[in-house]
PDB file of C-alpha atoms in Angstrom:
ATOM      1  CA  ALA A 263    -102.518 -10.541 161.092  1.00  0.00           C
ATOM      2  CA  ILE A 264    -103.471 -11.276 164.855  1.00  0.00           C
ATOM      3  CA  GLN A 265    -105.561 -14.429 164.742  1.00  0.00           C
ATOM      4  CA  MET A 266    -107.909 -14.563 167.612  1.00  0.00           C
ATOM      5  CA  THR A 267    -108.738 -18.166 168.778  1.00  0.00           C
ATOM      6  CA  GLN A 268    -112.137 -18.588 170.734  1.00  0.00           C
ATOM      7  CA  SER A 269    -113.607 -21.510 172.872  1.00  0.00           C
ATOM      8  CA  PRO A 270    -115.974 -22.699 172.565  1.00  0.00           C
ATOM      9  CA  SER A 271    -117.317 -22.485 169.854  1.00  0.00           C
ATOM     10  CA  SER A 272    -120.606 -23.333 171.716  1.00  0.00           C
ATOM     11  CA  LEU A 273    -122.145 -24.670 174.930  1.00  0.00           C
ATOM     12  CA  SER A 274    -125.007 -25.313 177.047  1.00  0.00           C
ATOM     13  CA  ALA A 275    -125.591 -24.398 179.944  1.00  0.00           C
ATOM     14  CA  SER A 276    -128.468 -23.484 182.485  1.00  0.00           C
ATOM     15  CA  VAL A 277    -129.420 -20.550 184.262  1.00  0.00           C
ATOM     16  CA  GLY A 278    -127.345 -20.033 187.474  1.00  0.00           C
ATOM     17  CA  ASP A 279    -124.310 -22.040 185.952  1.00  0.00           C
ATOM     18  CA  ARG A 280    -120.990 -20.326 186.106  1.00  0.00           C
ATOM     19  CA  VAL A 281    -120.107 -19.988 181.743  1.00  0.00           C
ATOM     20  CA  THR A 282    -116.493 -19.402 181.249  1.00  0.00           C
ATOM     21  CA  ILE A 283    -114.865 -18.505 177.514  1.00  0.00           C
ATOM     22  CA  THR A 284    -111.692 -17.756 176.407  1.00  0.00           C
ATOM     23  CA  CYS A 285    -109.733 -16.567 173.191  1.00  0.00           C
ATOM     24  CA  ARG A 286    -106.240 -16.826 172.758  1.00  0.00           C
ATOM     25  CA  ALA A 287    -104.238 -14.227 170.205  1.00  0.00           C
ATOM     26  CA  SER A 288    -101.610 -15.413 167.877  1.00  0.00           C
ATOM     27  CA  GLN A 289     -99.372 -13.267 169.251  1.00  0.00           C
ATOM     28  CA  GLY A 290     -98.814 -10.911 172.990  1.00  0.00           C
ATOM     29  CA  ILE A 291    -101.477  -8.211 172.916  1.00  0.00           C
ATOM     30  CA  ARG A 292    -101.248  -6.550 176.367  1.00  0.00           C
ATOM     31  CA  ASN A 293    -104.055  -6.071 177.443  1.00  0.00           C
ATOM     32  CA  ASP A 294    -105.874  -4.947 174.285  1.00  0.00           C
ATOM     33  CA  LEU A 295    -108.860  -6.701 174.346  1.00  0.00           C
ATOM     34  CA  GLY A 296    -112.471  -6.383 174.320  1.00  0.00           C
ATOM     35  CA  TRP A 297    -115.581  -8.735 174.964  1.00  0.00           C
ATOM     36  CA  TYR A 298    -119.209  -8.316 172.780  1.00  0.00           C
ATOM     37  CA  GLN A 299    -122.627  -9.927 173.101  1.00  0.00           C
ATOM     38  CA  GLN A 300    -124.840 -10.437 170.103  1.00  0.00           C
ATOM     39  CA  LYS A 301    -127.994 -11.240 170.183  1.00  0.00           C
ATOM     40  CA  PRO A 302    -130.392 -12.542 166.827  1.00  0.00           C
ATOM     41  CA  GLY A 303    -130.835  -9.359 164.323  1.00  0.00           C
ATOM     42  CA  LYS A 304    -129.065  -7.255 166.708  1.00  0.00           C
ATOM     43  CA  ALA A 305    -125.726  -5.110 166.937  1.00  0.00           C
ATOM     44  CA  PRO A 306    -123.435  -6.217 169.167  1.00  0.00           C
ATOM     45  CA  LYS A 307    -122.954  -4.951 172.442  1.00  0.00           C
ATOM     46  CA  LEU A 308    -119.474  -3.986 174.324  1.00  0.00           C
ATOM     47  CA  LEU A 309    -119.814  -5.545 177.696  1.00  0.00           C
ATOM     48  CA  ILE A 310    -115.475  -6.111 178.960  1.00  0.00           C
ATOM     49  CA  TYR A 311    -113.203  -3.153 177.296  1.00  0.00           C
ATOM     50  CA  ALA A 312    -109.044  -3.371 178.427  1.00  0.00           C
ATOM     51  CA  ALA A 313    -109.700  -7.387 179.138  1.00  0.00           C
ATOM     52  CA  SER A 314    -111.388  -6.725 182.395  1.00  0.00           C
ATOM     53  CA  SER A 315    -113.079  -3.331 182.626  1.00  0.00           C
ATOM     54  CA  LEU A 316    -116.230  -3.572 182.426  1.00  0.00           C
ATOM     55  CA  HIS A 317    -118.354  -1.371 180.311  1.00  0.00           C
ATOM     56  CA  SER A 318    -120.932   0.789 181.957  1.00  0.00           C
ATOM     57  CA  GLY A 319    -124.232  -0.146 181.465  1.00  0.00           C
ATOM     58  CA  ALA A 320    -122.832  -3.699 181.365  1.00  0.00           C
ATOM     59  CA  PRO A 321    -124.492  -6.108 184.106  1.00  0.00           C
ATOM     60  CA  SER A 322    -121.449  -6.827 186.841  1.00  0.00           C
ATOM     61  CA  ARG A 323    -121.879 -10.997 186.503  1.00  0.00           C
ATOM     62  CA  PHE A 324    -120.147 -10.273 183.715  1.00  0.00           C
ATOM     63  CA  SER A 325    -116.026 -10.413 184.106  1.00  0.00           C
ATOM     64  CA  GLY A 326    -112.810 -10.739 182.329  1.00  0.00           C
ATOM     65  CA  SER A 327    -109.552 -11.371 182.782  1.00  0.00           C
ATOM     66  CA  GLY A 328    -106.111 -11.847 180.586  1.00  0.00           C
ATOM     67  CA  PHE A 329    -103.110 -10.434 179.511  1.00  0.00           C
ATOM     68  CA  GLY A 330    -100.702 -11.070 176.257  1.00  0.00           C
ATOM     69  CA  THR A 331    -101.961 -13.961 174.965  1.00  0.00           C
ATOM     70  CA  ASP A 332    -104.617 -15.604 176.594  1.00  0.00           C
ATOM     71  CA  PHE A 333    -107.875 -14.458 177.599  1.00  0.00           C
ATOM     72  CA  THR A 334    -110.930 -15.288 179.690  1.00  0.00           C
ATOM     73  CA  LEU A 335    -115.064 -14.153 180.143  1.00  0.00           C
ATOM     74  CA  THR A 336    -116.734 -15.361 182.671  1.00  0.00           C
ATOM     75  CA  ILE A 337    -120.347 -15.191 183.374  1.00  0.00           C
ATOM     76  CA  SER A 338    -121.013 -15.739 187.805  1.00  0.00           C
ATOM     77  CA  SER A 339    -124.364 -17.015 187.218  1.00  0.00           C
ATOM     78  CA  LEU A 340    -126.421 -17.294 184.084  1.00  0.00           C
ATOM     79  CA  GLN A 341    -129.312 -15.823 183.406  1.00  0.00           C
ATOM     80  CA  PRO A 342    -131.933 -15.865 181.351  1.00  0.00           C
ATOM     81  CA  GLU A 343    -131.211 -12.304 178.859  1.00  0.00           C
ATOM     82  CA  ASP A 344    -127.519 -13.762 178.894  1.00  0.00           C
ATOM     83  CA  PHE A 345    -128.041 -16.840 176.142  1.00  0.00           C
ATOM     84  CA  ALA A 346    -126.496 -14.862 173.255  1.00  0.00           C
ATOM     85  CA  THR A 347    -123.573 -15.113 171.038  1.00  0.00           C
ATOM     86  CA  TYR A 348    -120.248 -13.979 172.268  1.00  0.00           C
ATOM     87  CA  TYR A 349    -117.381 -12.642 170.449  1.00  0.00           C
ATOM     88  CA  CYS A 350    -113.814 -11.372 171.802  1.00  0.00           C
ATOM     89  CA  LEU A 351    -111.716  -8.477 170.059  1.00  0.00           C
ATOM     90  CA  GLN A 352    -108.286  -7.599 169.620  1.00  0.00           C
ATOM     91  CA  ASP A 353    -107.390  -3.659 169.347  1.00  0.00           C
ATOM     92  CA  ASN A 354    -103.509  -3.692 169.833  1.00  0.00           C
ATOM     93  CA  SER A 355    -103.068  -3.792 166.085  1.00  0.00           C
ATOM     94  CA  TYR A 356    -104.907  -3.154 162.804  1.00  0.00           C
ATOM     95  CA  PRO A 357    -106.316  -4.974 161.380  1.00  0.00           C
ATOM     96  CA  TRP A 358    -108.439  -5.727 164.312  1.00  0.00           C
ATOM     97  CA  THR A 359    -109.680  -8.883 164.593  1.00  0.00           C
ATOM     98  CA  PHE A 360    -112.713 -10.933 166.277  1.00  0.00           C
ATOM     99  CA  GLY A 361    -112.839 -14.812 167.451  1.00  0.00           C
ATOM    100  CA  GLN A 362    -115.032 -16.984 165.479  1.00  0.00           C
ATOM    101  CA  GLY A 363    -117.752 -16.842 168.746  1.00  0.00           C
ATOM    102  CA  THR A 364    -119.451 -18.543 170.947  1.00  0.00           C
ATOM    103  CA  LYS A 365    -122.899 -19.171 171.025  1.00  0.00           C
ATOM    104  CA  VAL A 366    -124.537 -19.937 174.647  1.00  0.00           C
ATOM    105  CA  GLU A 367    -127.802 -22.104 174.261  1.00  0.00           C
ATOM    106  CA  LEU A 368    -130.158 -22.949 176.856  1.00  0.00           C
ATOM    107  CA  LYS A 369    -129.583 -27.171 178.217  1.00  0.00           C
TER     108      LYS A 369
ATOM    109  CA  GLU B  57    -129.433   9.788 174.200  1.00  0.00           C
ATOM    110  CA  GLU B  58    -126.313   8.556 171.937  1.00  0.00           C
ATOM    111  CA  HIS B  59    -127.304   7.590 168.489  1.00  0.00           C
ATOM    112  CA  LEU B  60    -124.938   5.736 165.152  1.00  0.00           C
ATOM    113  CA  VAL B  61    -127.438   5.288 162.306  1.00  0.00           C
ATOM    114  CA  GLU B  62    -126.498   3.535 159.108  1.00  0.00           C
ATOM    115  CA  SER B  63    -127.905   3.971 155.481  1.00  0.00           C
ATOM    116  CA  GLY B  64    -127.165   3.048 151.901  1.00  0.00           C
ATOM    117  CA  GLY B  65    -127.242  -0.535 152.066  1.00  0.00           C
ATOM    118  CA  GLY B  66    -128.926  -2.330 149.044  1.00  0.00           C
ATOM    119  CA  LEU B  67    -129.169  -5.133 146.171  1.00  0.00           C
ATOM    120  CA  VAL B  68    -126.107  -4.365 143.931  1.00  0.00           C
ATOM    121  CA  GLN B  69    -124.154  -6.671 141.479  1.00  0.00           C
ATOM    122  CA  PRO B  70    -121.080  -8.095 141.236  1.00  0.00           C
ATOM    123  CA  GLY B  71    -118.494  -5.222 140.388  1.00  0.00           C
ATOM    124  CA  GLU B  72    -120.673  -2.486 141.133  1.00  0.00           C
ATOM    125  CA  SER B  73    -120.053   0.051 143.908  1.00  0.00           C
ATOM    126  CA  LEU B  74    -122.050   1.708 146.933  1.00  0.00           C
ATOM    127  CA  ARG B  75    -121.905   4.224 149.409  1.00  0.00           C
ATOM    128  CA  LEU B  76    -122.893   3.764 152.761  1.00  0.00           C
ATOM    129  CA  SER B  77    -123.458   6.797 155.649  1.00  0.00           C
ATOM    130  CA  CYS B  78    -122.927   6.800 159.448  1.00  0.00           C
ATOM    131  CA  ALA B  79    -125.075   9.531 160.706  1.00  0.00           C
ATOM    132  CA  GLY B  80    -124.359  10.747 164.700  1.00  0.00           C
ATOM    133  CA  SER B  81    -126.069  11.719 167.185  1.00  0.00           C
ATOM    134  CA  GLY B  82    -126.078  12.875 171.160  1.00  0.00           C
ATOM    135  CA  PHE B  83    -122.080  13.231 171.124  1.00  0.00           C
ATOM    136  CA  THR B  84    -119.790  15.271 169.556  1.00  0.00           C
ATOM    137  CA  PHE B  85    -119.245  13.255 166.717  1.00  0.00           C
ATOM    138  CA  SER B  86    -115.346  15.110 165.692  1.00  0.00           C
ATOM    139  CA  SER B  87    -114.573  14.106 168.791  1.00  0.00           C
ATOM    140  CA  TYR B  88    -114.398   9.880 167.939  1.00  0.00           C
ATOM    141  CA  GLU B  89    -112.347   7.841 165.923  1.00  0.00           C
ATOM    142  CA  MET B  90    -115.149   5.294 164.038  1.00  0.00           C
ATOM    143  CA  ASN B  91    -114.573   2.478 162.473  1.00  0.00           C
ATOM    144  CA  TRP B  92    -116.869  -0.090 159.832  1.00  0.00           C
ATOM    145  CA  VAL B  93    -117.758  -3.617 160.824  1.00  0.00           C
ATOM    146  CA  ARG B  94    -119.433  -6.241 158.556  1.00  0.00           C
ATOM    147  CA  GLN B  95    -121.046  -9.720 159.261  1.00  0.00           C
ATOM    148  CA  ALA B  96    -121.820 -12.117 156.704  1.00  0.00           C
ATOM    149  CA  PRO B  97    -125.364 -13.608 156.578  1.00  0.00           C
ATOM    150  CA  GLY B  98    -124.928 -16.968 159.414  1.00  0.00           C
ATOM    151  CA  LYS B  99    -121.401 -16.024 160.157  1.00  0.00           C
ATOM    152  CA  GLY B 100    -119.069 -14.019 162.642  1.00  0.00           C
ATOM    153  CA  LEU B 101    -118.151 -10.503 163.072  1.00  0.00           C
ATOM    154  CA  GLU B 102    -115.494  -9.135 160.805  1.00  0.00           C
ATOM    155  CA  TRP B 103    -113.939  -5.756 161.417  1.00  0.00           C
ATOM    156  CA  VAL B 104    -113.602  -3.573 157.981  1.00  0.00           C
ATOM    157  CA  SER B 105    -112.124  -0.579 158.279  1.00  0.00           C
ATOM    158  CA  TYR B 106    -110.746   2.636 161.112  1.00  0.00           C
ATOM    159  CA  ILE B 107    -110.815   6.566 160.589  1.00  0.00           C
ATOM    160  CA  SER B 108    -109.157   8.791 162.907  1.00  0.00           C
ATOM    161  CA  SER B 109    -111.116  11.803 164.647  1.00  0.00           C
ATOM    162  CA  SER B 110    -109.422  14.009 162.386  1.00  0.00           C
ATOM    163  CA  GLY B 111    -110.047  11.884 159.456  1.00  0.00           C
ATOM    164  CA  THR B 112    -106.286  12.369 158.383  1.00  0.00           C
ATOM    165  CA  THR B 113    -105.497   8.207 159.030  1.00  0.00           C
ATOM    166  CA  VAL B 114    -107.181   5.347 158.042  1.00  0.00           C
ATOM    167  CA  TYR B 115    -106.912   1.528 158.221  1.00  0.00           C
ATOM    168  CA  TYR B 116    -108.673  -1.264 156.088  1.00  0.00           C
ATOM    169  CA  ALA B 117    -108.556  -4.794 156.754  1.00  0.00           C
ATOM    170  CA  ASP B 118    -107.199  -6.703 153.642  1.00  0.00           C
ATOM    171  CA  SER B 119    -109.931  -8.427 152.968  1.00  0.00           C
ATOM    172  CA  VAL B 120    -111.263  -4.880 151.508  1.00  0.00           C
ATOM    173  CA  LYS B 121    -107.779  -2.443 150.632  1.00  0.00           C
ATOM    174  CA  GLY B 122    -108.081  -0.918 147.787  1.00  0.00           C
ATOM    175  CA  ARG B 123    -111.372  -1.437 147.180  1.00  0.00           C
ATOM    176  CA  PHE B 124    -113.073   0.851 150.284  1.00  0.00           C
ATOM    177  CA  THR B 125    -112.688   3.874 151.237  1.00  0.00           C
ATOM    178  CA  ILE B 126    -113.519   5.324 154.201  1.00  0.00           C
ATOM    179  CA  SER B 127    -114.232   9.006 154.619  1.00  0.00           C
ATOM    180  CA  ARG B 128    -116.295  11.299 157.736  1.00  0.00           C
ATOM    181  CA  ASP B 129    -117.292  15.107 157.411  1.00  0.00           C
ATOM    182  CA  ASN B 130    -117.367  16.476 161.186  1.00  0.00           C
ATOM    183  CA  ALA B 131    -119.277  19.327 160.498  1.00  0.00           C
ATOM    184  CA  GLY B 132    -122.213  16.949 158.885  1.00  0.00           C
ATOM    185  CA  ASN B 133    -121.624  14.565 162.293  1.00  0.00           C
ATOM    186  CA  SER B 134    -121.248  11.495 159.393  1.00  0.00           C
ATOM    187  CA  MET B 135    -118.722   9.459 158.254  1.00  0.00           C
ATOM    188  CA  SER B 136    -119.360   7.243 154.959  1.00  0.00           C
ATOM    189  CA  LEU B 137    -117.544   3.839 153.380  1.00  0.00           C
ATOM    190  CA  LEU B 138    -117.449   3.935 149.539  1.00  0.00           C
ATOM    191  CA  MET B 139    -117.307   0.250 148.582  1.00  0.00           C
ATOM    192  CA  ASN B 140    -116.122  -0.043 145.040  1.00  0.00           C
ATOM    193  CA  SER B 141    -115.786  -3.139 142.717  1.00  0.00           C
ATOM    194  CA  LEU B 142    -118.131  -4.986 145.102  1.00  0.00           C
ATOM    195  CA  ARG B 143    -118.179  -9.048 145.068  1.00  0.00           C
ATOM    196  CA  ALA B 144    -120.530 -11.479 146.314  1.00  0.00           C
ATOM    197  CA  ASP B 145    -118.269 -12.294 149.467  1.00  0.00           C
ATOM    198  CA  ASP B 146    -118.970  -8.365 150.596  1.00  0.00           C
ATOM    199  CA  THR B 147    -122.138  -9.615 151.346  1.00  0.00           C
ATOM    200  CA  ALA B 148    -123.072  -8.661 155.376  1.00  0.00           C
ATOM    201  CA  VAL B 149    -124.901  -6.567 157.316  1.00  0.00           C
ATOM    202  CA  TYR B 150    -122.521  -3.268 157.632  1.00  0.00           C
ATOM    203  CA  TYR B 151    -122.369  -1.810 161.534  1.00  0.00           C
ATOM    204  CA  CYS B 152    -120.803   1.539 162.051  1.00  0.00           C
ATOM    205  CA  ALA B 153    -119.762   1.855 165.608  1.00  0.00           C
ATOM    206  CA  ARG B 154    -117.741   4.512 167.830  1.00  0.00           C
ATOM    207  CA  GLU B 155    -114.031   3.728 169.441  1.00  0.00           C
ATOM    208  CA  LEU B 156    -113.229   4.357 173.129  1.00  0.00           C
ATOM    209  CA  ILE B 157    -110.609   5.898 174.481  1.00  0.00           C
ATOM    210  CA  ALA B 158    -109.719   2.184 175.042  1.00  0.00           C
ATOM    211  CA  GLY B 159    -109.936   0.958 171.553  1.00  0.00           C
ATOM    212  CA  ALA B 160    -113.398  -0.364 172.382  1.00  0.00           C
ATOM    213  CA  LEU B 161    -116.711  -0.155 170.479  1.00  0.00           C
ATOM    214  CA  ASP B 162    -119.267   1.546 172.714  1.00  0.00           C
ATOM    215  CA  CYS B 163    -121.746   2.296 170.525  1.00  0.00           C
ATOM    216  CA  TRP B 164    -123.242   0.754 167.314  1.00  0.00           C
ATOM    217  CA  GLY B 165    -125.563   1.817 164.290  1.00  0.00           C
ATOM    218  CA  GLN B 166    -128.451  -0.756 163.635  1.00  0.00           C
ATOM    219  CA  GLY B 167    -126.521  -2.073 160.635  1.00  0.00           C
ATOM    220  CA  THR B 168    -127.073  -1.784 157.092  1.00  0.00           C
ATOM    221  CA  LEU B 169    -127.338  -4.986 154.562  1.00  0.00           C
ATOM    222  CA  VAL B 170    -125.277  -4.859 151.454  1.00  0.00           C
ATOM    223  CA  THR B 171    -126.146  -7.993 149.245  1.00  0.00           C
ATOM    224  CA  VAL B 172    -124.192  -8.455 145.946  1.00  0.00           C
ATOM    225  CA  SER B 173    -125.452 -10.718 143.649  1.00  0.00           C
ATOM    226  CA  SER B 174    -125.879 -10.847 139.727  1.00  0.00           C
TER     227      SER B 174
END
């Protein structure tokens, strides 16, 4: 199975900060990667698919990049509603695998 | 509005079985591939299973292969996950999720909690 290594596991940031989260795949997955946001007690929400495509309804401050093994989720200016846990998910081959998650907390 | 609603969760003893259901509404259920994803208490997300739009192709995580069976009823706009030989480490909130053409999960249910404990 493809392993997804996500970093950092947590970070502290302030409103307005630029935040970057990375995922590394154990083998090449082209651009078959999505990013999800999850708040406590809620289902995950899709933010980015195909590594860099913004999902309909997701704010434009979220962006994704990468191809092959290294991927990045960037929040250009952190907003109060962005404090949450973020996961990457590779959908290149089964079994699909998630990263371990990154919890974004208020500094 | 597009909705997915899971049901069937509950408390079971180790070794027992449970069937989860996922009902779709507000979209053409039969056109979409579907997945189950779970989350153990306080832990991250784990992909569990996939079923094609026709139901002819399925995949499973290694952790559930041979114990869980995914199926769907397109006429009834629903999907099921039959879970046999349940173990304590199957305890989790189980989500059903619709798959976009691009392979991403764009619509999720609210989740149903399965607790396996004696």
